[in-house]
mmCIF file of C-alpha atoms in Angstrom:
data_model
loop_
_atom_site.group_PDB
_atom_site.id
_atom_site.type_symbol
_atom_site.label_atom_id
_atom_site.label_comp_id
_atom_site.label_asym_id
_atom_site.label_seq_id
_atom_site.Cartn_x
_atom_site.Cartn_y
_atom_site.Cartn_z
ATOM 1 C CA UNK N 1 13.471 -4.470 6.120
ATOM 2 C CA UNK N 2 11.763 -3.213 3.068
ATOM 3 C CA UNK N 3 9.266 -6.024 1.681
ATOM 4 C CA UNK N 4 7.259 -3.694 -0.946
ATOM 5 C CA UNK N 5 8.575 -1.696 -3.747
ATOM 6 C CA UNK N 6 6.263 0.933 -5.450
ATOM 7 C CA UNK N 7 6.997 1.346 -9.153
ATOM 8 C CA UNK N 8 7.004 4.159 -10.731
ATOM 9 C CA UNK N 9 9.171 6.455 -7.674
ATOM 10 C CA UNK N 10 7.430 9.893 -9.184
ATOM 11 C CA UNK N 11 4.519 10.127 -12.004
ATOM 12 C CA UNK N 12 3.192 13.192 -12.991
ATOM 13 C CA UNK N 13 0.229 13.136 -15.024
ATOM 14 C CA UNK N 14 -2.781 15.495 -16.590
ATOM 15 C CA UNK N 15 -6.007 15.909 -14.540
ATOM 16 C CA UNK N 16 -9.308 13.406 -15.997
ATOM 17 C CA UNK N 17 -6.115 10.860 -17.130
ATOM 18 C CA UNK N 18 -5.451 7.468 -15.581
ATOM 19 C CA UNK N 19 -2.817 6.553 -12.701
ATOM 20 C CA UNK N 20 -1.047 3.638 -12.197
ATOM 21 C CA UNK N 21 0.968 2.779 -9.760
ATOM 22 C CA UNK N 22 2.861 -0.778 -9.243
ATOM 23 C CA UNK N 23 3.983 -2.820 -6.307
ATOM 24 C CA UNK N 24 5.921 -5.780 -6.023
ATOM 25 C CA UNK N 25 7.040 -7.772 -2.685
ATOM 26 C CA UNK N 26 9.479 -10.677 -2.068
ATOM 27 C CA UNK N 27 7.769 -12.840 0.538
ATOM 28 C CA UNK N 28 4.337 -14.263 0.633
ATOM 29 C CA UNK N 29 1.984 -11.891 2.482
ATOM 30 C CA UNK N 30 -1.395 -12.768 3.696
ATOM 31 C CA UNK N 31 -2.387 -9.411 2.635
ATOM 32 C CA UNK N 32 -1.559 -5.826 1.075
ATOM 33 C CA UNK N 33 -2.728 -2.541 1.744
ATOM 34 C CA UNK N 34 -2.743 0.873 -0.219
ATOM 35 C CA UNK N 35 -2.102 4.114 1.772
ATOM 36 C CA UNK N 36 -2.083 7.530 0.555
ATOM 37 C CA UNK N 37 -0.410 10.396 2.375
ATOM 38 C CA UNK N 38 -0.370 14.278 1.405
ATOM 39 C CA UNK N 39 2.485 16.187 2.075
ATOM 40 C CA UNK N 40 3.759 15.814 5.501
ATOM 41 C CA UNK N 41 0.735 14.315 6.984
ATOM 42 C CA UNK N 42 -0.194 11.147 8.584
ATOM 43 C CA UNK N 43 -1.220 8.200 5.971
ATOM 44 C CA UNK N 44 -4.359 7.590 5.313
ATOM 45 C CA UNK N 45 -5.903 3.659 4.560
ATOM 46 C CA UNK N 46 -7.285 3.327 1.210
ATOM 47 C CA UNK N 47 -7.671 -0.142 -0.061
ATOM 48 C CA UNK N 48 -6.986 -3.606 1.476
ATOM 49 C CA UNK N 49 -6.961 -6.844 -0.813
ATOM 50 C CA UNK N 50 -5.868 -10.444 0.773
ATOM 51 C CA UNK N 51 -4.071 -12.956 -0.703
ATOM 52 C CA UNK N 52 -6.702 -15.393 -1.779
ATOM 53 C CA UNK N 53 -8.649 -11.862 -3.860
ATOM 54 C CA UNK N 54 -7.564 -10.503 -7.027
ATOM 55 C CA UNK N 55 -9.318 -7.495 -7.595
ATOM 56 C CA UNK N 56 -11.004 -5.448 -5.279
ATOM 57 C CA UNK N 57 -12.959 -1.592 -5.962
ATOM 58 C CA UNK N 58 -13.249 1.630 -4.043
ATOM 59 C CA UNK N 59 -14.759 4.745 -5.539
ATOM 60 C CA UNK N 60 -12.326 5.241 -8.073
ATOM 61 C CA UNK N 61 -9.475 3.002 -6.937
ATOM 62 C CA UNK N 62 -9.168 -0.775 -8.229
ATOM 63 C CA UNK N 63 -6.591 -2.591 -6.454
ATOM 64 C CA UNK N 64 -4.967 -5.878 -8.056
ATOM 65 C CA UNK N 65 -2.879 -8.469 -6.852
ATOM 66 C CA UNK N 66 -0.835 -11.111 -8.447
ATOM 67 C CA UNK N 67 0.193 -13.325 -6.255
ATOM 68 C CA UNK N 68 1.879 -15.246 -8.871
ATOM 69 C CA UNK N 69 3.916 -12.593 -9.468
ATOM 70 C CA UNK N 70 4.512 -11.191 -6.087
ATOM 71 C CA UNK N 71 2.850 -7.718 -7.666
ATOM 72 C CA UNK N 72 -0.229 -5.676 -7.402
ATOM 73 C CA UNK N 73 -1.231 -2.505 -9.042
ATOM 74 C CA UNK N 74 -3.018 0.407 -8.074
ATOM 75 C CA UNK N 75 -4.913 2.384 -10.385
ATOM 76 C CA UNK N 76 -6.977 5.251 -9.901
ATOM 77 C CA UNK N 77 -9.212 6.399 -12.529
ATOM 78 C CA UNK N 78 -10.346 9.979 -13.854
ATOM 79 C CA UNK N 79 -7.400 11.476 -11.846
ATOM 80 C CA UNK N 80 -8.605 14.746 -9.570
ATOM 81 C CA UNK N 81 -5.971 17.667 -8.641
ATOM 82 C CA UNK N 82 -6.752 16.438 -5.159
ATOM 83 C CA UNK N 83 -4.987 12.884 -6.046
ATOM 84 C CA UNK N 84 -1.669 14.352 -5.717
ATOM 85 C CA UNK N 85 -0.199 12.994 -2.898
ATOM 86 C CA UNK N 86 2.221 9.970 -2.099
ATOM 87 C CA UNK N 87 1.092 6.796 -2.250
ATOM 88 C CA UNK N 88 2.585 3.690 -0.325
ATOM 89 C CA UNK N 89 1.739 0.100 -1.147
ATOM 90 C CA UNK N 90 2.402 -2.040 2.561
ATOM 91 C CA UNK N 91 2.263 -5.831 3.163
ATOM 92 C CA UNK N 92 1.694 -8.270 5.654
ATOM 93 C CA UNK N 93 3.895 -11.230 5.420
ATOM 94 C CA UNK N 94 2.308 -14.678 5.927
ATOM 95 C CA UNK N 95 4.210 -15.915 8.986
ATOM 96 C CA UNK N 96 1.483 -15.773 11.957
ATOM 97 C CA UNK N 97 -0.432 -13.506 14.289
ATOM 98 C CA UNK N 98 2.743 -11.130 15.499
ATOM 99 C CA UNK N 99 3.728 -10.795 11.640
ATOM 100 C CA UNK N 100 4.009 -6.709 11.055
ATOM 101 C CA UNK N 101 2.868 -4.431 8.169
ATOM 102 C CA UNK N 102 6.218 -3.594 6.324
ATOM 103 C CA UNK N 103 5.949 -0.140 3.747
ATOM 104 C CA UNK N 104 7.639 0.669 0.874
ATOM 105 C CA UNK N 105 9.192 3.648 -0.062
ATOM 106 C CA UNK N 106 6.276 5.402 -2.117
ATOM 107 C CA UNK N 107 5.383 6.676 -4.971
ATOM 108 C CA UNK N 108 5.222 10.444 -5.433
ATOM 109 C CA UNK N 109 1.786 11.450 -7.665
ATOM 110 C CA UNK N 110 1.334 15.013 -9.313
ATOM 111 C CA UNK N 111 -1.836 15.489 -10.828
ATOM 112 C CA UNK N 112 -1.771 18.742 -12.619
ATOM 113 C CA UNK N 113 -4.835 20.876 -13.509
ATOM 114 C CA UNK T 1 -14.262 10.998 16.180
ATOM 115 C CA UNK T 2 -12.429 7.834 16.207
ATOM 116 C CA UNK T 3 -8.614 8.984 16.091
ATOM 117 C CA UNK T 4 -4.835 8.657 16.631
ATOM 118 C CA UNK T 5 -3.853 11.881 18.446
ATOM 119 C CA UNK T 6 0.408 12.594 18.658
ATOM 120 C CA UNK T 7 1.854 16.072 20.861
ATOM 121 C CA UNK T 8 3.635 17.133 20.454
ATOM 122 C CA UNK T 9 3.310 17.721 16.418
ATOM 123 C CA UNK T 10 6.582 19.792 15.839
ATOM 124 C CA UNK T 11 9.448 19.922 18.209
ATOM 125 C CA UNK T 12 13.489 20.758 18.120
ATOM 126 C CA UNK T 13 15.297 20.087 20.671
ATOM 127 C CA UNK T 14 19.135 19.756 21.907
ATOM 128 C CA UNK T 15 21.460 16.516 21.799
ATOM 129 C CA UNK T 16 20.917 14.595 25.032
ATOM 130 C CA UNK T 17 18.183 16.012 25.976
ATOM 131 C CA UNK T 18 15.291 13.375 27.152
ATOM 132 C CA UNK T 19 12.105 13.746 25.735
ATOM 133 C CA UNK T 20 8.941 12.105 25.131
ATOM 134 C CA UNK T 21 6.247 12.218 22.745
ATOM 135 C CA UNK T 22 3.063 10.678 22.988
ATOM 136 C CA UNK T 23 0.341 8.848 21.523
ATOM 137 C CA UNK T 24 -3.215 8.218 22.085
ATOM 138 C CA UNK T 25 -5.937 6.451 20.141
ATOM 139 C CA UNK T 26 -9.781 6.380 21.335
ATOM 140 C CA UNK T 27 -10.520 3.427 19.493
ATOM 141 C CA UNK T 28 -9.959 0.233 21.959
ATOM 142 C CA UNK T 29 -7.352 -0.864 19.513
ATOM 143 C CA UNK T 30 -4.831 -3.436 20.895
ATOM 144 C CA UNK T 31 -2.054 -2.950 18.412
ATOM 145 C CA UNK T 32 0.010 -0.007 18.414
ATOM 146 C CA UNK T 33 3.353 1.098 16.709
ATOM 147 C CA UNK T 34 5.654 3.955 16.153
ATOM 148 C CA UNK T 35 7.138 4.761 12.836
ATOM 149 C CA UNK T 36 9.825 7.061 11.816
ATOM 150 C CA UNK T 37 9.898 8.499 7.934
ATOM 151 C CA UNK T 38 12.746 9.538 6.262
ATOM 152 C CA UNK T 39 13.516 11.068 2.903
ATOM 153 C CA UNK T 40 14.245 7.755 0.399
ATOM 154 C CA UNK T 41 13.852 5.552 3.644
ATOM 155 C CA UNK T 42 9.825 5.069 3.793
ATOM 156 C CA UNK T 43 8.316 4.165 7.145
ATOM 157 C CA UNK T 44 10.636 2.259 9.090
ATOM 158 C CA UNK T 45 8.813 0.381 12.323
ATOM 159 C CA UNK T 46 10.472 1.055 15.653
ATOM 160 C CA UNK T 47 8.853 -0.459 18.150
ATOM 161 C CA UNK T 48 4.965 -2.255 18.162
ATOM 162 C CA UNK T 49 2.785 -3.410 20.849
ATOM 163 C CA UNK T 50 0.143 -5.752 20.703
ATOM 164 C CA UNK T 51 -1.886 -4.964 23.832
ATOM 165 C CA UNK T 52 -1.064 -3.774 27.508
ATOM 166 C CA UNK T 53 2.531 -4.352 28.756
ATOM 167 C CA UNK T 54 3.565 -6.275 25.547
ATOM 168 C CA UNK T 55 5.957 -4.622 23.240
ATOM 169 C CA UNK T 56 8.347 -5.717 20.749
ATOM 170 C CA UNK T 57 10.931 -3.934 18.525
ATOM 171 C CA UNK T 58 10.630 -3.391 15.387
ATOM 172 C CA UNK T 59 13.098 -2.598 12.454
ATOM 173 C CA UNK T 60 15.445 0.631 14.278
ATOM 174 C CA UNK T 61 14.154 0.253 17.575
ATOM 175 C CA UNK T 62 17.926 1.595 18.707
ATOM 176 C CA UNK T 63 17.823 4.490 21.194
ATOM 177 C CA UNK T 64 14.079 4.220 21.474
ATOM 178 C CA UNK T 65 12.162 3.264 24.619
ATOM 179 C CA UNK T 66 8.345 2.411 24.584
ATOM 180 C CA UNK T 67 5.677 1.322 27.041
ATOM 181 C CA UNK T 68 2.424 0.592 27.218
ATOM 182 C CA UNK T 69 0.789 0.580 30.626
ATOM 183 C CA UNK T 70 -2.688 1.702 29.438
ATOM 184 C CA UNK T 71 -4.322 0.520 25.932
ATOM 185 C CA UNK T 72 -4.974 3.603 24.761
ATOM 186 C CA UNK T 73 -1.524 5.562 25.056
ATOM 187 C CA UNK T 74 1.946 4.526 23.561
ATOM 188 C CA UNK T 75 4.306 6.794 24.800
ATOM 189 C CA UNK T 76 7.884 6.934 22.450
ATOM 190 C CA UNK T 77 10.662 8.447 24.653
ATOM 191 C CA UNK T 78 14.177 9.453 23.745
ATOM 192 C CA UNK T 79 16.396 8.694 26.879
ATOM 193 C CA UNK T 80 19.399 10.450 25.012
ATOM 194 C CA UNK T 81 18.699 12.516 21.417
ATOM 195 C CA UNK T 82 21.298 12.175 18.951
ATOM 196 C CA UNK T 83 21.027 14.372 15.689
ATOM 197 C CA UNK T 84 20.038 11.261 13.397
ATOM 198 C CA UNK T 85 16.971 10.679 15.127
ATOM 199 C CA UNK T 86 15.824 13.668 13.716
ATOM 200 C CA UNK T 87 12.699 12.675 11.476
ATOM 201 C CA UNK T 88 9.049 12.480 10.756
ATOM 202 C CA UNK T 89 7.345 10.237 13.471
ATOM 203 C CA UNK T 90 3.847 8.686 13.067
ATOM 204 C CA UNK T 91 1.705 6.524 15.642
ATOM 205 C CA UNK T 92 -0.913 4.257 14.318
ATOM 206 C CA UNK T 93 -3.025 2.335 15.875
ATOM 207 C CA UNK T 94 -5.043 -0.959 14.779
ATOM 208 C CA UNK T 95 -7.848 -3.643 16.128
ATOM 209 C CA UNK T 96 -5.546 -6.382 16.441
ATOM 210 C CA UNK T 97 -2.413 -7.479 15.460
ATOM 211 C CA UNK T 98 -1.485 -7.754 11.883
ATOM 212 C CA UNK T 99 -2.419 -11.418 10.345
ATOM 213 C CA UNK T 100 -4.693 -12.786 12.918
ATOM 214 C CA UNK T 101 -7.888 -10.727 11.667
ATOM 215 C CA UNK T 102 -7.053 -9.325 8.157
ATOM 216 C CA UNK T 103 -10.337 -7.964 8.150
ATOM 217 C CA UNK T 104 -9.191 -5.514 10.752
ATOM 218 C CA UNK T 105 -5.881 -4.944 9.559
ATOM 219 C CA UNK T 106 -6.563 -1.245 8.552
ATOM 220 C CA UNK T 107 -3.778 0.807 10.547
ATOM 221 C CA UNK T 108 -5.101 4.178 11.619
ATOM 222 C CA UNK T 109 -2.191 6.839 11.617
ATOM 223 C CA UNK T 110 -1.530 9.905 13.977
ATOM 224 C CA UNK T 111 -0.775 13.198 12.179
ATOM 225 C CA UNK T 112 3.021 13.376 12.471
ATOM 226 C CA UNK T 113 5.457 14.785 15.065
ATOM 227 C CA UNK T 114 8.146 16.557 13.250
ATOM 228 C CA UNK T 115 11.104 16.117 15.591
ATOM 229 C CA UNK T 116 14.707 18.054 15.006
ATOM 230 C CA UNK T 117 17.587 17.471 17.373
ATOM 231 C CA UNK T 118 20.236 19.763 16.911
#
């Protein structure tokens, strides 16, 4: 089953500009991850934040979570040609050791030159 | 280099026709999964493992068999193709199992194996 949901599905923006890209999950999760994956590769770990942080940094990434609001937002700053890839927020429900990291469907970033 | 290795990476192949592809990681991690991606799907889980001899299915573990007899390899066979099993399959690997150590929660992915059944 599905827990996250990226928001937008496709952004296409101008290199040096700003991306953000939303996530929001049903369950409570005792933590969320970021992954990035160019076209028809294997995903790549960017960024993980638990559920007792609220911000966390990474080069140019900043991750937030709400957990409030079952959301968290990934934006990554001074946008590079290179950025254009999918990105996938994933979660890890809080329901003990065997719980699984469930992905959602991605978001599709073009960052044009 | 510390990494999830998949072969094979591209592969088409018949209806019926058993096959198996596998996966390897050289990192000592105990968990390890299979995923399958489809187009408006995401990553669907299809079967996990969180150390020797213990797997469990995941979301579409249906005509999917695993095993894991050594820590390092997670072989995903197909006993009996069917053309909707044809997909984008990914291995990843992690420390431990999801929840218990979200420090080392980080899942390290294989590079794909492109699979078509006809």
């Amino acid at each position: 089953s599905q827990q996250g949901e990226e928001d937008p599905q496709a952004l296409s923006i101008q290199e040096g500009e700003n991306a953000t890209m939303n996530c929001s999950y049903k369950t409570s999760i005792n933590n969320l991850q970021w992954y990035r994956q160019n076209s028809g590769r294997g995903l790549v770990h960017l960024i993980l934040i638990r559920s007792n942080e609220r911000e966390k940094h990474s080069g140019r990434l900043r991750v937030t979570l709400d957990t409030s609001k079952k959301s968290s937002s990934l934006l990554i700053t001074a946008s590079r040609a290179a950025d254009t890839a999918s990105y996938f927020c994933a979660t890890v429900p809080n329901t003990g050791a065997n719980s699984k990291l469930t992905f959602g469907k991605g978001i599709t970033l073009s960052v044009r030159p | 280099e510390a990494q999830v290795t998949q072969n094979p990476r591209y592969l088409i192949t018949v209806t019926g026709k058993k096959l198996t592809v596998t996966c390897s990681q050289n990192m000592n991690h105990e968990y390890m999964s299979w995923y399958r991606q489809d187009p408006g799907l995401g990553l669907r889980q299809i079967y996990y493992s969180m150390n020797v001899e213990v797997t469990d299915k995941g979301d579409v573990p249906e005509g999917y068999k695993v095993s894991r007899k050594e820590k390092r390899n997670f072989p995903l066979i197909l006993e009996s193709p069917s053309p909707n099993q044809t997909s984008l399959y990914f291995c990843a690997s992690s420390l431990s199992p999801s929840g218990r150590y979200p420090s080392t929660d980080t899942q390290y992915f294989g590079p794909g194996t492109r699979l078509t059944v006809l």
